[in-house]
GROMACS .gro file of C-alpha atoms in nm:
model
  299
    1MET     CA    1   1.596   2.101  -0.392
    2LEU     CA    2   1.326   2.237  -0.621
    3SER     CA    3   1.216   2.594  -0.550
    4LEU     CA    4   0.942   2.827  -0.671
    5ASN     CA    5   0.734   3.105  -0.516
    6ASP     CA    6   0.948   3.104  -0.198
    7ILE     CA    7   0.874   2.735  -0.137
    8SER     CA    8   1.113   2.441  -0.175
    9ALA     CA    9   1.057   2.066  -0.186
   10TRP     CA   10   1.280   1.760  -0.198
   11ILE     CA   11   1.290   1.384  -0.138
   12GLU     CA   12   1.504   1.235   0.140
   13VAL     CA   13   1.646   0.882   0.169
   14ASP     CA   14   1.837   0.785   0.484
   15GLY     CA   15   1.808   1.146   0.598
   16LYS     CA   16   1.983   1.284   0.288
   17GLU     CA   17   1.834   1.480   0.001
   18LEU     CA   18   1.830   1.299  -0.332
   19GLU     CA   19   2.003   1.487  -0.611
   20GLN     CA   20   1.776   1.622  -0.884
   21TYR     CA   21   1.848   1.601  -1.259
   22GLY     CA   22   1.692   1.757  -1.567
   23VAL     CA   23   1.508   2.029  -1.373
   24GLU     CA   24   1.241   2.209  -1.577
   25GLU     CA   25   1.022   2.503  -1.476
   26ASP     CA   26   0.681   2.589  -1.617
   27LEU     CA   27   0.605   2.933  -1.476
   28ASN     CA   28   0.266   2.949  -1.645
   29GLN     CA   29   0.156   2.642  -1.451
   30SER     CA   30   0.365   2.728  -1.140
   31GLN     CA   31   0.520   2.384  -1.175
   32VAL     CA   32   0.873   2.241  -1.141
   33THR     CA   33   0.967   1.893  -1.264
   34CYS     CA   34   1.282   1.685  -1.221
   35TRP     CA   35   1.423   1.331  -1.221
   36ILE     CA   36   1.560   1.152  -0.915
   37PRO     CA   37   1.748   0.818  -0.889
   38THR     CA   38   1.597   0.552  -0.662
   39GLN     CA   39   1.690   0.218  -0.506
   40ALA     CA   40   1.447  -0.061  -0.429
   41ASP     CA   41   1.371  -0.137  -0.062
   42LYS     CA   42   1.469   0.213   0.051
   43GLY     CA   43   1.238   0.424   0.267
   44PHE     CA   44   1.184   0.789   0.176
   45SER     CA   45   1.029   1.112   0.301
   46VAL     CA   46   0.871   1.405   0.118
   47VAL     CA   47   0.971   1.745   0.255
   48PHE     CA   48   0.863   2.099   0.178
   49LYS     CA   49   0.979   2.426   0.331
   50ASP     CA   50   0.837   2.779   0.336
   51HIS     CA   51   1.116   3.036   0.304
   52LEU     CA   52   0.900   3.333   0.406
   53ALA     CA   53   0.911   3.421   0.773
   54TYR     CA   54   0.562   3.567   0.756
   55ARG     CA   55   0.246   3.478   0.563
   56ASP     CA   56  -0.109   3.591   0.635
   57HIS     CA   57  -0.236   3.252   0.521
   58SER     CA   58  -0.153   2.886   0.579
   59LEU     CA   59  -0.018   2.635   0.328
   60GLY     CA   60  -0.176   2.298   0.262
   61SER     CA   61   0.019   2.019   0.085
   62PHE     CA   62  -0.151   1.733  -0.096
   63LEU     CA   63   0.068   1.438  -0.188
   64TYR     CA   64   0.019   1.190  -0.473
   65LEU     CA   65   0.235   0.878  -0.512
   66ASP     CA   66   0.210   0.696  -0.846
   67GLY     CA   67  -0.112   0.889  -0.905
   68SER     CA   68  -0.279   0.789  -0.574
   69SER     CA   69  -0.360   1.044  -0.302
   70VAL     CA   70  -0.201   0.978   0.038
   71GLY     CA   71  -0.334   1.285   0.220
   72GLY     CA   72  -0.132   1.591   0.311
   73LYS     CA   73  -0.012   1.833   0.575
   74VAL     CA   74  -0.095   2.187   0.682
   75LEU     CA   75   0.173   2.445   0.752
   76HIS     CA   76  -0.008   2.701   0.964
   77SER     CA   77   0.045   3.073   0.934
   78PRO     CA   78   0.298   3.201   1.193
   79THR     CA   79   0.027   3.424   1.336
   80ARG     CA   80  -0.186   3.119   1.422
   81ASN     CA   81   0.075   2.868   1.536
   82GLY     CA   82  -0.065   2.870   1.888
   83ASP     CA   83  -0.414   2.784   1.764
   84PHE     CA   84  -0.329   2.435   1.636
   85PRO     CA   85  -0.154   2.145   1.812
   86ASP     CA   86   0.020   2.027   1.495
   87SER     CA   87   0.193   2.360   1.426
   88VAL     CA   88   0.566   2.372   1.349
   89THR     CA   89   0.810   2.656   1.413
   90ASN     CA   90   1.084   2.586   1.157
   91ARG     CA   91   0.851   2.629   0.857
   92THR     CA   92   0.938   2.277   0.735
   93VAL     CA   93   0.692   1.990   0.689
   94VAL     CA   94   0.795   1.623   0.656
   95GLN     CA   95   0.563   1.348   0.534
   96LYS     CA   96   0.714   1.000   0.556
   97GLY     CA   97   0.427   0.754   0.573
   98GLN     CA   98   0.061   0.677   0.513
   99THR     CA   99  -0.159   0.734   0.817
  100LEU     CA  100  -0.346   0.427   0.940
  101SER     CA  101  -0.482   0.568   1.267
  102ALA     CA  102  -0.415   0.843   1.520
  103THR     CA  103  -0.102   0.663   1.641
  104SER     CA  104   0.018   0.441   1.356
  105SER     CA  105   0.133   0.462   0.995
  106ARG     CA  106   0.318   0.269   0.725
  107PRO     CA  107   0.639   0.429   0.593
  108PHE     CA  108   0.687   0.513   0.227
  109MET     CA  109   0.928   0.287   0.039
  110PHE     CA  110   1.058   0.231  -0.312
  111ALA     CA  111   1.012  -0.124  -0.440
  112LYS     CA  112   1.070  -0.324  -0.757
  113LEU     CA  113   0.774  -0.318  -0.991
  114GLU     CA  114   0.604  -0.656  -1.019
  115LEU     CA  115   0.523  -0.739  -1.381
  116THR     CA  116   0.269  -0.984  -1.519
  117ASP     CA  117   0.139  -1.094  -1.859
  118GLU     CA  118  -0.218  -1.141  -1.732
  119ASP     CA  119  -0.452  -0.940  -1.954
  120GLU     CA  120  -0.668  -0.823  -1.663
  121TYR     CA  121  -0.383  -0.587  -1.562
  122LEU     CA  122  -0.324  -0.449  -1.913
  123TYR     CA  123  -0.500  -0.112  -1.866
  124GLN     CA  124  -0.478  -0.069  -1.488
  125ALA     CA  125  -0.143   0.110  -1.460
  126SER     CA  126  -0.170   0.479  -1.373
  127MET     CA  127  -0.033   0.730  -1.622
  128HIS     CA  128   0.150   0.881  -1.321
  129LEU     CA  129   0.333   0.561  -1.233
  130GLY     CA  130   0.690   0.656  -1.136
  131GLU     CA  131   0.592   1.001  -1.006
  132ILE     CA  132   0.588   1.176  -0.669
  133ARG     CA  133   0.368   1.482  -0.703
  134ILE     CA  134   0.308   1.744  -0.434
  135HIS     CA  135   0.056   2.027  -0.476
  136ILE     CA  136   0.074   2.320  -0.233
  137TYR     CA  137  -0.228   2.548  -0.191
  138ARG     CA  138  -0.306   2.864   0.001
  139VAL     CA  139  -0.560   2.754   0.259
  140GLN     CA  140  -0.756   2.876   0.558
  141PRO     CA  141  -0.764   2.613   0.838
  142LEU     CA  142  -1.104   2.563   1.002
  143GLU     CA  143  -1.041   2.307   1.272
  144SER     CA  144  -0.786   2.047   1.374
  145TYR     CA  145  -0.872   1.717   1.543
  146VAL     CA  146  -0.717   1.383   1.634
  147SER     CA  147  -0.743   1.136   1.349
  148GLN     CA  148  -1.007   0.879   1.442
  149HIS     CA  149  -1.042   0.660   1.137
  150CYS     CA  150  -0.816   0.432   0.938
  151PHE     CA  151  -0.706   0.538   0.590
  152GLY     CA  152  -0.662   0.285   0.314
  153VAL     CA  153  -0.317   0.219   0.174
  154PRO     CA  154  -0.303   0.259  -0.206
  155GLY     CA  155  -0.083   0.048  -0.422
  156HIS     CA  156  -0.041  -0.084  -0.773
  157GLY     CA  157   0.023  -0.450  -0.706
  158LYS     CA  158   0.097  -0.607  -1.041
  159VAL     CA  159   0.149  -0.412  -1.365
  160HIS     CA  160   0.121  -0.557  -1.713
  161GLU     CA  161   0.462  -0.586  -1.879
  162ARG     CA  162   0.344  -0.393  -2.186
  163SER     CA  163   0.232  -0.089  -1.988
  164LYS     CA  164   0.528  -0.025  -1.758
  165LYS     CA  165   0.665   0.274  -1.960
  166ALA     CA  166   1.029   0.188  -1.884
  167VAL     CA  167   0.951   0.202  -1.511
  168THR     CA  168   1.121  -0.055  -1.290
  169HIS     CA  169   1.031   0.085  -0.945
  170CYS     CA  170   0.709   0.182  -0.772
  171VAL     CA  171   0.603   0.316  -0.432
  172SER     CA  172   0.531   0.059  -0.164
  173TYR     CA  173   0.476   0.068   0.212
  174GLY     CA  174   0.671  -0.077   0.502
  175GLN     CA  175   0.544  -0.246   0.815
  176GLU     CA  176   0.299  -0.063   1.038
  177ALA     CA  177   0.475   0.145   1.303
  178LYS     CA  178   0.369   0.347   1.606
  179THR     CA  179   0.381   0.726   1.581
  180ALA     CA  180   0.310   1.032   1.790
  181THR     CA  181  -0.052   1.144   1.790
  182GLN     CA  182  -0.154   1.253   1.442
  183TYR     CA  183  -0.406   1.522   1.356
  184SER     CA  184  -0.639   1.593   1.068
  185CYS     CA  185  -0.740   1.942   0.961
  186ARG     CA  186  -1.035   2.078   0.767
  187VAL     CA  187  -0.944   2.366   0.538
  188THR     CA  188  -1.089   2.607   0.285
  189TYR     CA  189  -0.903   2.667  -0.043
  190LEU     CA  190  -0.832   3.036  -0.098
  191ASP     CA  191  -0.764   3.004  -0.473
  192GLY     CA  192  -1.009   2.732  -0.568
  193ASN     CA  193  -0.842   2.435  -0.735
  194THR     CA  194  -0.535   2.633  -0.845
  195PRO     CA  195  -0.223   2.542  -0.647
  196LEU     CA  196   0.035   2.799  -0.547
  197VAL     CA  197   0.305   2.562  -0.671
  198THR     CA  198   0.338   2.200  -0.787
  199PHE     CA  199   0.654   1.990  -0.758
  200ILE     CA  200   0.690   1.669  -0.961
  201PHE     CA  201   0.965   1.416  -0.895
  202LYS     CA  202   0.994   1.150  -1.164
  203TYR     CA  203   1.182   0.860  -1.011
  204ARG     CA  204   1.370   0.586  -1.192
  205ASP     CA  205   1.651   0.340  -1.129
  206PHE     CA  206   1.992   0.513  -1.138
  207SER     CA  207   2.126   0.299  -1.425
  208LEU     CA  208   1.815   0.367  -1.634
  209LEU     CA  209   1.853   0.744  -1.594
  210GLN     CA  210   2.220   0.716  -1.686
  211ALA     CA  211   2.147   0.501  -1.992
  212ASN     CA  212   1.901   0.766  -2.116
  213GLY     CA  213   2.147   1.050  -2.071
  214ILE     CA  214   1.959   1.216  -1.784
  215ILE     CA  215   2.244   1.145  -1.544
  216PRO     CA  216   2.584   1.215  -1.708
  217MET     CA  217   2.819   0.924  -1.756
  218PRO     CA  218   3.139   0.938  -1.547
  219PRO     CA  219   3.449   1.069  -1.731
  220PRO     CA  220   3.686   0.800  -1.866
  221ALA     CA  221   3.966   0.700  -1.633
  222LYS     CA  222   4.295   0.876  -1.705
  223LYS     CA  223   4.578   0.656  -1.825
  224LYS     CA  224   4.873   0.639  -1.588
  225ALA     CA  225   5.202   0.779  -1.715
  226ALA     CA  226   5.460   0.519  -1.816
  227ILE     CA  227   5.700   0.430  -1.534
  228PHE     CA  228   6.057   0.353  -1.638
  229GLU     CA  229   6.212   0.066  -1.447
  230ASP     CA  230   6.571  -0.056  -1.431
  231VAL     CA  231   6.664  -0.241  -1.752
  232LEU     CA  232   6.801  -0.596  -1.747
  233ASP     CA  233   7.075  -0.681  -1.997
  234LEU     CA  234   6.961  -1.019  -2.130
  235THR     CA  235   7.305  -1.087  -2.278
  236ALA     CA  236   7.468  -1.068  -1.935
  237GLY     CA  237   7.279  -1.363  -1.795
  238ASP     CA  238   6.948  -1.402  -1.617
  239GLY     CA  239   6.887  -1.163  -1.334
  240VAL     CA  240   7.199  -0.951  -1.394
  241GLN     CA  241   7.111  -0.588  -1.346
  242VAL     CA  242   7.296  -0.334  -1.557
  243LYS     CA  243   7.374  -0.002  -1.401
  244PRO     CA  244   7.311   0.289  -1.640
  245GLU     CA  245   7.636   0.450  -1.752
  246PRO     CA  246   7.698   0.810  -1.861
  247VAL     CA  247   7.698   0.881  -2.232
  248GLY     CA  248   8.072   0.938  -2.243
  249GLU     CA  249   8.143   0.599  -2.088
  250GLY     CA  250   7.917   0.439  -2.346
  251ILE     CA  251   8.127   0.583  -2.626
  252LYS     CA  252   8.441   0.441  -2.470
  253ILE     CA  253   8.285   0.097  -2.453
  254VAL     CA  254   8.191   0.112  -2.823
  255ASP     CA  255   8.542   0.229  -2.915
  256ASN     CA  256   8.702  -0.061  -2.724
  257ALA     CA  257   8.476  -0.312  -2.893
  258THR     CA  258   8.562  -0.167  -3.234
  259LYS     CA  259   8.935  -0.186  -3.162
  260LYS     CA  260   8.907  -0.552  -3.063
  261ARG     CA  261   8.719  -0.639  -3.381
  262THR     CA  262   8.969  -0.447  -3.596
  263ALA     CA  263   9.262  -0.625  -3.430
  264ALA     CA  264   9.099  -0.963  -3.489
  265LEU     CA  265   9.045  -0.875  -3.854
  266SER     CA  266   9.406  -0.764  -3.898
  267LYS     CA  267   9.531  -1.089  -3.742
  268ARG     CA  268   9.325  -1.295  -3.987
  269SER     CA  269   9.447  -1.097  -4.286
  270LYS     CA  270   9.825  -1.146  -4.207
  271PRO     CA  271   9.973  -1.450  -4.397
  272ASN     CA  272  10.177  -1.695  -4.192
  273ARG     CA  273  10.522  -1.816  -4.293
  274GLU     CA  274  10.385  -2.130  -4.461
  275SER     CA  275  10.176  -1.929  -4.695
  276GLU     CA  276  10.474  -1.706  -4.780
  277ALA     CA  277  10.682  -2.013  -4.879
  278ARG     CA  278  10.424  -2.160  -5.110
  279PRO     CA  279  10.433  -2.052  -5.474
  280ALA     CA  280  10.138  -1.855  -5.587
  281LYS     CA  281   9.886  -2.049  -5.787
  282ARG     CA  282   9.745  -1.922  -6.109
  283ILE     CA  283   9.373  -1.876  -6.091
  284LYS     CA  284   9.163  -1.870  -6.399
  285ARG     CA  285   8.927  -1.576  -6.372
  286GLU     CA  286   8.583  -1.615  -6.519
  287GLY     CA  287   8.347  -1.319  -6.508
  288ASN     CA  288   8.358  -1.060  -6.232
  289PHE     CA  289   8.550  -1.136  -5.916
  290VAL     CA  290   8.346  -1.149  -5.599
  291PRO     CA  291   8.557  -1.135  -5.278
  292THR     CA  292   8.462  -1.373  -4.999
  293GLY     CA  293   8.515  -1.346  -4.629
  294GLU     CA  294   8.352  -1.201  -4.317
  295VAL     CA  295   8.196  -0.859  -4.348
  296ILE     CA  296   8.223  -0.628  -4.045
  297ASP     CA  297   7.950  -0.373  -4.006
  298LEU     CA  298   8.119  -0.077  -3.839
  299THR     CA  299   7.806   0.119  -3.816
   0.00000   0.00000   0.00000
């Protein structure tokens, strides 16, 4: 949640607070700004909470969605809670829809922005498109009464494709729904047009925030360690599994193989009786003598 001057505010979707990224404070303007990820076709609520148990004045919130005013709420001073029927005791105010009448409203929703290339829409997009802005003032309530009239529902409709400012979502409104009796309240501003605090939530699609480095990319997946499996001796035939032997046994096997090769070599080199009986032939030597025969690599 964003917090300043003992007041906090946040956006909820499905009853859960959306995580904020890139939070920036401007103490000179009493303003806090952040980014939040959104999904199309999801309803949302705007919540603010007073963390002081006692105030000698009331707080009035005024909400703007994509630059359009959608009314507000009054959080009455604890000393005057009994004077107004719309008072709350937990010091938390929730605004989740646009009032249509005393007993009906249309819920806030995020929707995909509809783009067009028609020139009549070229300069109609609000500079606050993609923003949820809540101003909170110190106020003095004058009177509270049941809402009797119908409020209009703002909206952007189409937006020219050249003026979307990398925005893919906008605020829309769901189907009309019945509510408990809603009240309006006339107030006097105690500090003129200067709010006690302003909270600004800049909303964008999750992937867009991630692509722009506002939401960190997930760390790369760790490579799994190599797993050694039983080795198959391909010289022993298909599917024959060789059981690993101790090092000492391996040396014995090599020694035996060497002895067999040496014995075979010795057998070849021994002359038979026929060769002993034959007279030796004279061989004319020309150049260097190069011995022929099988070479045994003992290494």
